[in-house]
Each structure stands twice: as C-alpha cells, then as structure tokens.
mmCIF file of C-alpha atoms in Angstrom:
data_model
loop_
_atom_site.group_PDB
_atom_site.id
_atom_site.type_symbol
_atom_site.label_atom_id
_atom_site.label_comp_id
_atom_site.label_asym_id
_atom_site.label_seq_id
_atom_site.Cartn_x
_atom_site.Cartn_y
_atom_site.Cartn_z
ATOM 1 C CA UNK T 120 0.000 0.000 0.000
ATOM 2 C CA UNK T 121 1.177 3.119 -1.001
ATOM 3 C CA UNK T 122 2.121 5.958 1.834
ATOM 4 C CA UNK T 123 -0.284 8.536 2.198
ATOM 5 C CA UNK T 124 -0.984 11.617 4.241
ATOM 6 C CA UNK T 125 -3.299 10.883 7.027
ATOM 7 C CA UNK T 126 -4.359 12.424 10.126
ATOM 8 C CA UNK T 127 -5.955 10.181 12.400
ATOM 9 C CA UNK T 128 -3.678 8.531 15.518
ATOM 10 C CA UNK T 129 -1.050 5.967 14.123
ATOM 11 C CA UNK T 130 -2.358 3.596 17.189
ATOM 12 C CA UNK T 131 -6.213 3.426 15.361
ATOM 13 C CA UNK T 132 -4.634 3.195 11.802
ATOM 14 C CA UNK T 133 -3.075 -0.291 12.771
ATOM 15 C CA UNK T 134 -5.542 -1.748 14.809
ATOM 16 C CA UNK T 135 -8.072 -1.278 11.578
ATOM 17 C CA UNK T 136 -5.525 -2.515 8.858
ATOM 18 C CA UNK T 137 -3.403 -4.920 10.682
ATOM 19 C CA UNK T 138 -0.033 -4.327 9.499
ATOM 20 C CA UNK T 139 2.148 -1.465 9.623
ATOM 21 C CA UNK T 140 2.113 1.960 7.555
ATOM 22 C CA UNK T 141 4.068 4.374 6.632
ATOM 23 C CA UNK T 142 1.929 7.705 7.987
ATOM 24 C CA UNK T 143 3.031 11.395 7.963
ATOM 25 C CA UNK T 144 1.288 12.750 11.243
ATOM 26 C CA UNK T 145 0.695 16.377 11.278
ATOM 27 C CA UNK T 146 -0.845 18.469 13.937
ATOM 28 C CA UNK T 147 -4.236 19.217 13.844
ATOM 29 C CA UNK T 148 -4.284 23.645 13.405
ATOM 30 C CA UNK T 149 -5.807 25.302 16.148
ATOM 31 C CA UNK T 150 -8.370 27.803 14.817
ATOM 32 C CA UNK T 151 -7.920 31.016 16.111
ATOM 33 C CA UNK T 152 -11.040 32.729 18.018
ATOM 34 C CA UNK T 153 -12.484 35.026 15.186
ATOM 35 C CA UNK T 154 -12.744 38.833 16.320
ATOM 36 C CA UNK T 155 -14.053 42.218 14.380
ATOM 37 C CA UNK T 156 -11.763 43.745 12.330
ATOM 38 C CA UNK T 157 -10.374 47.095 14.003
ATOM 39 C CA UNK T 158 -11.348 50.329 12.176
ATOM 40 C CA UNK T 159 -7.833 50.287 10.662
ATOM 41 C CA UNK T 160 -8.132 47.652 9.297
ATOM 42 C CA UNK T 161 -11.685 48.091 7.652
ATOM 43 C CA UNK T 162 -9.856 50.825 5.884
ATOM 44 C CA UNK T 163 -7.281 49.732 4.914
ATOM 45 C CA UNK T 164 -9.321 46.854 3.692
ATOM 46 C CA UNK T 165 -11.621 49.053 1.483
ATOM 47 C CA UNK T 166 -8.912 50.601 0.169
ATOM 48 C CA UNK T 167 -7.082 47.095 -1.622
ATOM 49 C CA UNK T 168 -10.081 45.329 -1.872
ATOM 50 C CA UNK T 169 -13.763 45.960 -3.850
ATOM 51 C CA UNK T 170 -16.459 45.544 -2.050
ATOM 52 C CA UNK T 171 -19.770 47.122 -0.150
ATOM 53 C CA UNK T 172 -16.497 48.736 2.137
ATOM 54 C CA UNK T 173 -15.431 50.619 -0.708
ATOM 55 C CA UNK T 174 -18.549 51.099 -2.582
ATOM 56 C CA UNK T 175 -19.964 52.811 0.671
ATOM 57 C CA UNK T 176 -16.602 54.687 0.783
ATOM 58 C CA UNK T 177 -17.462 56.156 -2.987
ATOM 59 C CA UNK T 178 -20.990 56.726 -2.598
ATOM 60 C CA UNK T 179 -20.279 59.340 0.604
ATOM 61 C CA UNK T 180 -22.211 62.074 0.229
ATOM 62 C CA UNK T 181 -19.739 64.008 2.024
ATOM 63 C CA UNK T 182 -16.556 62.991 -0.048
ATOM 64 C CA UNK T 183 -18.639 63.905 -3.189
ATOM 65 C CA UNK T 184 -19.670 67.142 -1.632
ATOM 66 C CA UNK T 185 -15.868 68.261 -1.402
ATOM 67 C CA UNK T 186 -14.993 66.434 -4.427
ATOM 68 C CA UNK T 187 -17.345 68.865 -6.432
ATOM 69 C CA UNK T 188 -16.589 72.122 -4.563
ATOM 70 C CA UNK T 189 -12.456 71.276 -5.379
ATOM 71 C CA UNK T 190 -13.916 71.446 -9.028
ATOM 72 C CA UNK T 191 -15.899 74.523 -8.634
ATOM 73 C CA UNK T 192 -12.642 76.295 -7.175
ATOM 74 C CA UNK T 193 -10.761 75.542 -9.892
ATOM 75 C CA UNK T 194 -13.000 76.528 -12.760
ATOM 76 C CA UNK T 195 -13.101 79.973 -10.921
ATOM 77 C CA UNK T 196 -9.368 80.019 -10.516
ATOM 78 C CA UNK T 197 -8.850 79.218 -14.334
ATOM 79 C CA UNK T 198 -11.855 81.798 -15.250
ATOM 80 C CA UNK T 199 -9.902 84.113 -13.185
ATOM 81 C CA UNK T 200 -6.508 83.600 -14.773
ATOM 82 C CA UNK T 201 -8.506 84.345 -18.533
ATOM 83 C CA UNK T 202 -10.029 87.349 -17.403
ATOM 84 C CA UNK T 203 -6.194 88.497 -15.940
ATOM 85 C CA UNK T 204 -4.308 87.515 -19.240
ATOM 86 C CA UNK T 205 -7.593 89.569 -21.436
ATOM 87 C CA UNK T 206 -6.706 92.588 -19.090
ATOM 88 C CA UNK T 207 -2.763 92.032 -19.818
ATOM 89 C CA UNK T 208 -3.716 91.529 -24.015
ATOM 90 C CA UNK T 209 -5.248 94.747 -23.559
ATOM 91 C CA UNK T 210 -2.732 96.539 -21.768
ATOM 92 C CA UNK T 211 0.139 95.586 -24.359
ATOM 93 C CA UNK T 212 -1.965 96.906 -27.234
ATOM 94 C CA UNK T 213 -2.548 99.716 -25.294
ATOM 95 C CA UNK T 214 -7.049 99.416 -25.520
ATOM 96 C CA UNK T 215 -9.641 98.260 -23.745
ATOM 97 C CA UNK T 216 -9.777 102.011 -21.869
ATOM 98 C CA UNK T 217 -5.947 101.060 -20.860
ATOM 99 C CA UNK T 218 -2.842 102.951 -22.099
ATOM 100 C CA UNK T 219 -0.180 101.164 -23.894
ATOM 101 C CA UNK T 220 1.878 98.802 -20.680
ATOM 102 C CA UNK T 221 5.110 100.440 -20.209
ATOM 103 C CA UNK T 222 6.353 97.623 -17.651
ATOM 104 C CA UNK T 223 9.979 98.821 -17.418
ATOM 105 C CA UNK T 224 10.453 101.308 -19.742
ATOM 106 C CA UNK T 225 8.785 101.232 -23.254
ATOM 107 C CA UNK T 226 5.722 98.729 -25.492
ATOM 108 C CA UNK T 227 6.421 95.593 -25.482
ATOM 109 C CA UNK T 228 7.335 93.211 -28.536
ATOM 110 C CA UNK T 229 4.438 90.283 -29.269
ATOM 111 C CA UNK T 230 6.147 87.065 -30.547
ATOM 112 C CA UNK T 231 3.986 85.085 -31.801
ATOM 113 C CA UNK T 232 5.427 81.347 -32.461
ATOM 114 C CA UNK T 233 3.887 78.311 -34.286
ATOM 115 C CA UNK T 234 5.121 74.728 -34.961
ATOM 116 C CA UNK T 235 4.264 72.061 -37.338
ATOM 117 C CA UNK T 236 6.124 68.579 -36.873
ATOM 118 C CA UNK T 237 5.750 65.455 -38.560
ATOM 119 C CA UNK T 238 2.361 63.232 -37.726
ATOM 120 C CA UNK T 239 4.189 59.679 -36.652
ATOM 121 C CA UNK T 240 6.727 59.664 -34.069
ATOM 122 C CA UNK T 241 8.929 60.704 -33.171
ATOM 123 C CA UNK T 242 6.821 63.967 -34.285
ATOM 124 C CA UNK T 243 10.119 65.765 -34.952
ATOM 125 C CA UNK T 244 9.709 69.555 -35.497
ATOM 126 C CA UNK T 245 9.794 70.482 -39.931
ATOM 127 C CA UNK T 246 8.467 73.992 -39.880
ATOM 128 C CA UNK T 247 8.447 77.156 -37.426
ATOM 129 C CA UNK T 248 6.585 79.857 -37.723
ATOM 130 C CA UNK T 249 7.119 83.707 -36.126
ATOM 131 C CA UNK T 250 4.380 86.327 -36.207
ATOM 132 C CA UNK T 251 6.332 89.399 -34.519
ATOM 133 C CA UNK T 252 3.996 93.028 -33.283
ATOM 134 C CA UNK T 253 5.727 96.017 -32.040
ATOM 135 C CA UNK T 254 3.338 97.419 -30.121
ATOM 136 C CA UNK T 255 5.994 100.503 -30.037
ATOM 137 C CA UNK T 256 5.030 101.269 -34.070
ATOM 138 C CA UNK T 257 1.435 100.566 -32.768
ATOM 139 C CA UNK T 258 1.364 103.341 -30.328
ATOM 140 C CA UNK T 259 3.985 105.649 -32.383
ATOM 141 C CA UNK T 260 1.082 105.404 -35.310
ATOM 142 C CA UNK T 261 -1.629 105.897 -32.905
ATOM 143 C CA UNK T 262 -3.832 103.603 -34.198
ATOM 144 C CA UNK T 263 -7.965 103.865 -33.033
ATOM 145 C CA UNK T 264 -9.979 101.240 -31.540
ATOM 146 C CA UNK T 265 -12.262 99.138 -34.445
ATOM 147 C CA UNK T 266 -15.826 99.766 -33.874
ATOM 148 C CA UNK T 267 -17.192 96.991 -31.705
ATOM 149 C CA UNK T 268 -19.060 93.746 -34.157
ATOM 150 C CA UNK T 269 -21.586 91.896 -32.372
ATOM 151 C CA UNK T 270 -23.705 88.948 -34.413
ATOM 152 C CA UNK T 271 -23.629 90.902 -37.843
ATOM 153 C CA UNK T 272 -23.595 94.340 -36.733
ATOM 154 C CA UNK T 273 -21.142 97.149 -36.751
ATOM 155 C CA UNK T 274 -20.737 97.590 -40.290
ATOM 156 C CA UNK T 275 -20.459 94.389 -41.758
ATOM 157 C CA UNK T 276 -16.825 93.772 -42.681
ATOM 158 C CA UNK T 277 -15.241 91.257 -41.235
ATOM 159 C CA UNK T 278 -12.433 92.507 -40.870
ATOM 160 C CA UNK T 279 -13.471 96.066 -39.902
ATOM 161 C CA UNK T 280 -10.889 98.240 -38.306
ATOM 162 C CA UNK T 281 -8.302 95.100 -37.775
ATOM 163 C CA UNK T 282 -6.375 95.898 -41.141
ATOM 164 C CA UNK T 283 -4.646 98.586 -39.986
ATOM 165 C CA UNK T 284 -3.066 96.495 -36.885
ATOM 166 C CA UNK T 285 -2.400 93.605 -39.514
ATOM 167 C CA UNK T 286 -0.407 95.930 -41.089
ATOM 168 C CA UNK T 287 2.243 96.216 -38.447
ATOM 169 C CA UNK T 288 2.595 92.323 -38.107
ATOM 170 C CA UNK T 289 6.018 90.745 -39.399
ATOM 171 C CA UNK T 290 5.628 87.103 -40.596
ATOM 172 C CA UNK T 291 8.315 84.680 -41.193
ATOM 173 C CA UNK T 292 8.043 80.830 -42.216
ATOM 174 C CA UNK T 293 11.684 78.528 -41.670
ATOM 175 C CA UNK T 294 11.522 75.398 -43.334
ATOM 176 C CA UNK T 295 13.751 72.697 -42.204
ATOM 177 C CA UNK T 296 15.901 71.697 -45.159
ATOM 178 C CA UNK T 297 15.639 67.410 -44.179
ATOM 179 C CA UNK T 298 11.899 67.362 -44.253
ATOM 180 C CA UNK T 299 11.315 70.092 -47.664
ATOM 181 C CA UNK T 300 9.589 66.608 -48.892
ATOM 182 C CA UNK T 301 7.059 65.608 -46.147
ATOM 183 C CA UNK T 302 3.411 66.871 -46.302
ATOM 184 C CA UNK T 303 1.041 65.914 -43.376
ATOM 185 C CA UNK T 304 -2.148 64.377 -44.307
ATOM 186 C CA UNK T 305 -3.246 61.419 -42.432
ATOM 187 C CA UNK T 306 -4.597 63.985 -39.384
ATOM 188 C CA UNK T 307 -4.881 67.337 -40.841
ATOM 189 C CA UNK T 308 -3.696 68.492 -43.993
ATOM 190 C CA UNK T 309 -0.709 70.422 -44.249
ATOM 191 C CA UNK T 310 1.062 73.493 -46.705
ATOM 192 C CA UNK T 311 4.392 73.259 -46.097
ATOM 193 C CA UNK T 312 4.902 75.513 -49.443
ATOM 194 C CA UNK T 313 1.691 77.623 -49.203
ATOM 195 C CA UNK T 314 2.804 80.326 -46.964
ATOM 196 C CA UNK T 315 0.925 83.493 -47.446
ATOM 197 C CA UNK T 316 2.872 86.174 -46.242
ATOM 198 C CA UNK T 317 5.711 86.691 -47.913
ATOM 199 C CA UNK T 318 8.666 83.983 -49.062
ATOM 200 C CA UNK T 319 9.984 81.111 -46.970
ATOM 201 C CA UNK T 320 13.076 80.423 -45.715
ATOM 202 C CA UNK T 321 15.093 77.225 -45.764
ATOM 203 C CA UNK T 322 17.691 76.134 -43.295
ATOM 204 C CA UNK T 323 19.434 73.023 -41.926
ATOM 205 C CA UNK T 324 17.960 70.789 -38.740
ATOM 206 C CA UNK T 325 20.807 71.880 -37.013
ATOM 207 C CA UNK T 326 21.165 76.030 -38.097
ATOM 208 C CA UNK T 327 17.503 76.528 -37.469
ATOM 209 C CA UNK T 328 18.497 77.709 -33.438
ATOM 210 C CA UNK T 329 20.643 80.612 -34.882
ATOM 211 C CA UNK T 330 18.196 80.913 -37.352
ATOM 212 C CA UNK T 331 15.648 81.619 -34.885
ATOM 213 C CA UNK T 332 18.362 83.445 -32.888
ATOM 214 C CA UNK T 333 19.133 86.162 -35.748
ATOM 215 C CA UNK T 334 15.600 86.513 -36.049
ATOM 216 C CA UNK T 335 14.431 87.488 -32.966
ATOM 217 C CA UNK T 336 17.627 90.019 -32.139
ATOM 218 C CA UNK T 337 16.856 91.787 -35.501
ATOM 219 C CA UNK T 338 13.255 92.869 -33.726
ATOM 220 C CA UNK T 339 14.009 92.565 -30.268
ATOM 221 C CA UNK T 340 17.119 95.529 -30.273
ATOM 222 C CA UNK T 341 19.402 92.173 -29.581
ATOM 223 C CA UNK T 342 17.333 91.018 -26.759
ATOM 224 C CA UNK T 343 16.995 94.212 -24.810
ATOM 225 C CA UNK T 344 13.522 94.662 -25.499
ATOM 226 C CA UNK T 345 10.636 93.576 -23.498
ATOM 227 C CA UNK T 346 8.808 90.193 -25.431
ATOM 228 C CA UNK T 347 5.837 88.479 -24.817
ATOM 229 C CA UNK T 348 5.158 85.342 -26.416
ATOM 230 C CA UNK T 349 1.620 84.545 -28.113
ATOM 231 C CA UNK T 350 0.666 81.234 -29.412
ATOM 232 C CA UNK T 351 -2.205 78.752 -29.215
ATOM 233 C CA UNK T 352 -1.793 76.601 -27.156
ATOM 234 C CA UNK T 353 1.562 77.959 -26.527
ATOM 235 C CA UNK T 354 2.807 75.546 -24.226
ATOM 236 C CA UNK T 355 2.907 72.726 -26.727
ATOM 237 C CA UNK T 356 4.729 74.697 -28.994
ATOM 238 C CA UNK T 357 7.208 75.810 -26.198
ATOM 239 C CA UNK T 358 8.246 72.259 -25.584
ATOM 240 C CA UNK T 359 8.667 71.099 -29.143
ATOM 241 C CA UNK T 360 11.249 73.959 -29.570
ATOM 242 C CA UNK T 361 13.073 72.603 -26.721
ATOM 243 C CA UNK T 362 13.026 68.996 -28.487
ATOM 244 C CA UNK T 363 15.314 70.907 -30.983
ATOM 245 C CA UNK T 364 17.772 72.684 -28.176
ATOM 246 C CA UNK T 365 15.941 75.874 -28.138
ATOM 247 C CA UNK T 366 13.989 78.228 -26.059
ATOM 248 C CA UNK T 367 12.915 82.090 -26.921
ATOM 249 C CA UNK T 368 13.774 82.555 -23.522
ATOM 250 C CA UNK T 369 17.808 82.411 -24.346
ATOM 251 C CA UNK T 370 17.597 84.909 -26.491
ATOM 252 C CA UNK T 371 15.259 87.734 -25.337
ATOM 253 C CA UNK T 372 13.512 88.729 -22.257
ATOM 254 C CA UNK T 373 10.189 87.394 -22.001
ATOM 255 C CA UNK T 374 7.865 89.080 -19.457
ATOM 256 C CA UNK T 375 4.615 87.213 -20.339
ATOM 257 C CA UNK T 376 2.667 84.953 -22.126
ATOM 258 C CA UNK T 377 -0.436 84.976 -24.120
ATOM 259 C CA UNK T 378 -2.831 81.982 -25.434
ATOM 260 C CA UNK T 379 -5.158 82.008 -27.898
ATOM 261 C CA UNK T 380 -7.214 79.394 -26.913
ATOM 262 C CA UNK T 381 -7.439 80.772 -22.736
ATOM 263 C CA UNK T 382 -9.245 84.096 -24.768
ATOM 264 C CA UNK T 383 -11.132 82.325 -26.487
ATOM 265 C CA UNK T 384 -13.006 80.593 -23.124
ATOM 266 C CA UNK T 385 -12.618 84.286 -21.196
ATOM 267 C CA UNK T 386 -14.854 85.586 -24.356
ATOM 268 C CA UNK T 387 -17.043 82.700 -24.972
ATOM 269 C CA UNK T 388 -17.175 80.675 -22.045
ATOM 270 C CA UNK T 389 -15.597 77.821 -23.491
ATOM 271 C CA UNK T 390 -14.709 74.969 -21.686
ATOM 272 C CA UNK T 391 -12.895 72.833 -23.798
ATOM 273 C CA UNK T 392 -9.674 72.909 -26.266
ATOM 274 C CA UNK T 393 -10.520 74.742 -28.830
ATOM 275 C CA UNK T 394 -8.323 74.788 -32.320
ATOM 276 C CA UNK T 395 -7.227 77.986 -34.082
ATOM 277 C CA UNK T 396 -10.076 77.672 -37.471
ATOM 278 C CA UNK T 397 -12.554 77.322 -34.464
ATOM 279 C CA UNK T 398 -11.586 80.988 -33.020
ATOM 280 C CA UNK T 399 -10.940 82.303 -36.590
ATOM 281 C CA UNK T 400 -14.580 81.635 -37.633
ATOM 282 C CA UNK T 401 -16.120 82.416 -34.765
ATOM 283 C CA UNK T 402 -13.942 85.954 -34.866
ATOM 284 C CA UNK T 403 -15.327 86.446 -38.412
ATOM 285 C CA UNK T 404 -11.329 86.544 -39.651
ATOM 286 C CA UNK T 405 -9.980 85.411 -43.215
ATOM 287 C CA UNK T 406 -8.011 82.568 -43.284
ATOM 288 C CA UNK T 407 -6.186 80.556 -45.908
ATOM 289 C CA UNK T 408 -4.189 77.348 -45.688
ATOM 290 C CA UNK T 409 -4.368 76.723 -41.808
ATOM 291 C CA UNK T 410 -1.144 73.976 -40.899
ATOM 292 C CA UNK T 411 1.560 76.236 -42.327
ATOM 293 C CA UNK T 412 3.384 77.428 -39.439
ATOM 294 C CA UNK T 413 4.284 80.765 -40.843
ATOM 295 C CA UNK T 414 0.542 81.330 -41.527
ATOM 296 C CA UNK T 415 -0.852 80.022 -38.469
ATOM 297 C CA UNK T 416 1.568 82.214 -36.132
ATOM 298 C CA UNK T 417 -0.028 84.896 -38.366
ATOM 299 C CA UNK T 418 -3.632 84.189 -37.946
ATOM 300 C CA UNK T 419 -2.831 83.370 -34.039
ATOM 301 C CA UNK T 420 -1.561 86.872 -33.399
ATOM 302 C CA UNK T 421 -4.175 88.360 -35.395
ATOM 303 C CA UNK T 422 -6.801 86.213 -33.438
ATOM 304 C CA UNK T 423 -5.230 87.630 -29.996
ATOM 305 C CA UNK T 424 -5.362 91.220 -31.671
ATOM 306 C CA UNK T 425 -9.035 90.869 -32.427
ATOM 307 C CA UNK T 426 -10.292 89.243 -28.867
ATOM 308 C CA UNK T 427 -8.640 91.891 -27.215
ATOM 309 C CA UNK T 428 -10.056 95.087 -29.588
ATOM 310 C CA UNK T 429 -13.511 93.369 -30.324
ATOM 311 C CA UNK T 430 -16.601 92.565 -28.437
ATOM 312 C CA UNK T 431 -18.911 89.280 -29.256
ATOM 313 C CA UNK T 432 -18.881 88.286 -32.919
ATOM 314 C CA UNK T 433 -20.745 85.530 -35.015
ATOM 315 C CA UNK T 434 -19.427 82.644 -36.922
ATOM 316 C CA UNK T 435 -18.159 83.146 -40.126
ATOM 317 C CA UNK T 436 -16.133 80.909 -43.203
ATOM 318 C CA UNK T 437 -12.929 81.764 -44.283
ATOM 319 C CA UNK T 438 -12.661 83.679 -46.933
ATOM 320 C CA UNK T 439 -12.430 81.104 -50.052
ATOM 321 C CA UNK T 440 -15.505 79.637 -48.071
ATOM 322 C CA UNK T 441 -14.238 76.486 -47.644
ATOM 323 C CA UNK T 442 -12.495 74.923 -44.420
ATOM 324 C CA UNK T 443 -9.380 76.343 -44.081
ATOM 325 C CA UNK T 444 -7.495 75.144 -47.151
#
C-alpha cells in the first residue's frame, strides 16, 4: 500500500488494517477565536479590496460634496486667470480704456510662435513659424480702436478696423531643409509651401536655433527689449522647440505669455480645447491654408489682436468659403 498523508492517531490506523504503515502525522491547526476587524483595518481593507467597504466609501455624500466644490474652485481660478491675461492683451496693445503697458520702460514686442512637426513619431519639429507686433510702431502710429461687431452688426466687414493692426505684423516661415519633402495628411492636412505672407526660408535641422536666434535680435534691439510670447496653445509649442535645443527665452527677455485658446473661453465661455479655425470663424477673420506654421503664427496673433479690440462676434467661413485650405 502506497504511503499517504493521514491524520488520524497511528495507534487506530493499525488496529483497523493490521499491518504497519508508513503515515506522515501532522498536527491538527488550532483555529484562532475570530474577532471584528479594528477600524484600521476596515480601511485599509476598502482601500485594496472591492467591495460594499469601498462602494460605501465612494458613494459618501460628504466625499462627493468636497470632491465637487475642489472642481468649482478651480474653474473659478482658471476663469480668473482668462479674465487676468484679457486685461494684460489689452494693456500691451494699449485698448480696452488702458494705455499702452510700459512695464519697465517702453511697449512691449508680441512674438507670436507656431510649430508644425511630422504626424508619426517621433513627431520631430519640420516647420516654425514667427508672427512678430511692435506694439511701439502701434502706439507711435496711434492707431484707433475698431468699432465693436456683435452677431452681424457694426458695419459688416469682417475685418473692420483690424487691417490697420495687420499691417504692423512681421511674418516669417523657416523650413527645415531634411523634411522640404514631407506633407502631413493622415490627421490634418498640411502646406508646407503655401505660406501666405511673404517667401519662406530654408535652413538646416541643425542652423535653425541661430536661425531663430538672428531673427528674434533683428526685432528685439538684440534682446533688450521687453517680449511676450503669443501662441495657441503655446505651451505645446514651447516644448517642441526645446526637443530641438531651443527656447525664446535664451535669447530675449520674455515678461509674459499669451494663449489664444485661454481668450477664447474668457470671451465665450468655453470649456474645452478649442483649435485655431474654431476661433478664426467664430472671430469672423480670413483665413487661408491653416497647418503652415508661418501662416498660423499669423492668424494666431491676429486672433489675440481681435479678442482683445472686439466685443462678441458671429461665426463666419474663411474667406475662399471652404475649411481652411
């Protein structure tokens, strides 16, 4: 007979078989006297394991009380923040009932940058785009308010009373010389070629830092004037330049920062992202061949111009009347 594990005294297990057997004899566990779980351990409980613990710990009425007053506060806080940076766009550009911001000692510069980088990773950066505003010629040229458009009204153009701050704007569109072939497509579509303002400029992946470099001393007096950078969404754009080595910040003082998009929900209540055609149409603004960076830093810095100088405005189309090609 084959050994086996068994419990029961060796003394019974022989008198019933008669012969002799191998037996492993293990002592018999002594159950513990069950108790209540302390408090600390009910919570910690809920807290690794599902169950009516943890359900009952989601379902507080108190938790979700606090819960939704943490999200109240920080709507307001962000609400607030918009309604500061509208008060600063107005300040720069010197309307809005405010004189033009002398901060230290004279208008500031608006840099307006833009990005566009391949679709598939490792997204690497093939165009930059710089919209520059000196709000110094602005002031110098003493340029009036636009009358006010709301839904329609106010005279009917579109671009009523903006033209003459367009005017002012610098644009410039660097190409990087590796990627002069790639097009995106697959998410949006992009004009590499297409830009609209003026003739673009071609450099190598690793000259487009001094590129930028030249660019911004030759309208920032070499970096000692005051610049505030514009974009949409301008943090995104901030980090691709870094991907590449660079930061405006190296080579001019930056005092502030202005988004598109954080206008945008200060004038409309928006809560979500919103993308630059969105702002453009609801601004009633011309646009042409969106995804060029040259022309979106453009449009961007026109878009901040005409949040801060104009009240509520109706959708519009661009102005071939399609979407944004």
């Amino acid at each position: 007979m084959a050994s086996s594990d068994i419990t029961l005294p060796l003394r019974h297990l022989r008198e019933l078989l008669g012969r002799d057997v191998q037996v492993n004899v293990e002592a018999t566990p002594v159950k513990e006297e069950s108790r209540r779980p302390t408090p600390d351990e009910q919570t910690q409980t809920a807290k690794t394991q599902p169950g009516a613990s943890r359900k009952k710990f989601h379902n507080d009425p108190e938790r979700k009380f606090k819960q939704a007053k943490k999200r109240a506060e920080k709507v307001a806080r962000k609400q607030a923040d918009r309604g500061i940076m509208m008060e600063r766009a107005q300040k720069y550009l010197g309307v809005g009932g405010y004189r033009f911001l002398n901060t230290v000692t004279e208008p500031v510069v608006l840099v307006c940058v833009d990005v566009e980088a391949t679709e598939r990773k490792p997204h690497v950066l093939t165009e930059v785009g710089i919209a520059i505003l000196d709000t110094k010629l602005c002031a110098a040229a003493a340029l009036p308010p636009p009358p006010r458009l709301s839904d329609g009204q106010g005279g009917g153009g579109r671009d009523e009373g903006l033209t003459e701050w367009w005017d002012f704007i610098s644009a410039h569109h660097i190409r990087i010389q590796e990627y002069l072939h790639h097009v995106n497509h697959k998410y949006v579509q992009g004009y590499p070629d297409g830009f609209n303002f003026g003739e673009s400029t071609c450099c190598a992946r690793a000259d487009l830092r001094d590129e930028v470099k030249k660019l911004l001393e030759e309208h920032t007096a070499r970096g000692r004037r005051h610049v505030v950078l514009v974009g949409h969404n301008l943090r995104c754009d901030v980090e691709y330049l870094k991907t590449e080595g660079m930061s405006i910040r190296d080579h001019c003082q930056v005092i502030g920062e202005i988004d598109t998009e954080a206008l945008y929900q200060h004038c409309f209540g928006a809560q979500s992202q919103t993308g630059l055609e969105t702002i453009l149409r609801r601004m009633l603004m011309p646009y042409r061949r969106l995804h060029n960076a040259g022309n979106d830093a453009v449009y961007t810095l026109r878009a901040m111009i005409g949040m801060a100088l104009l009240g509520k405005v109706s959708v519009a189309k661009d102005e071939t009347g399609s979407q944004g090609e």
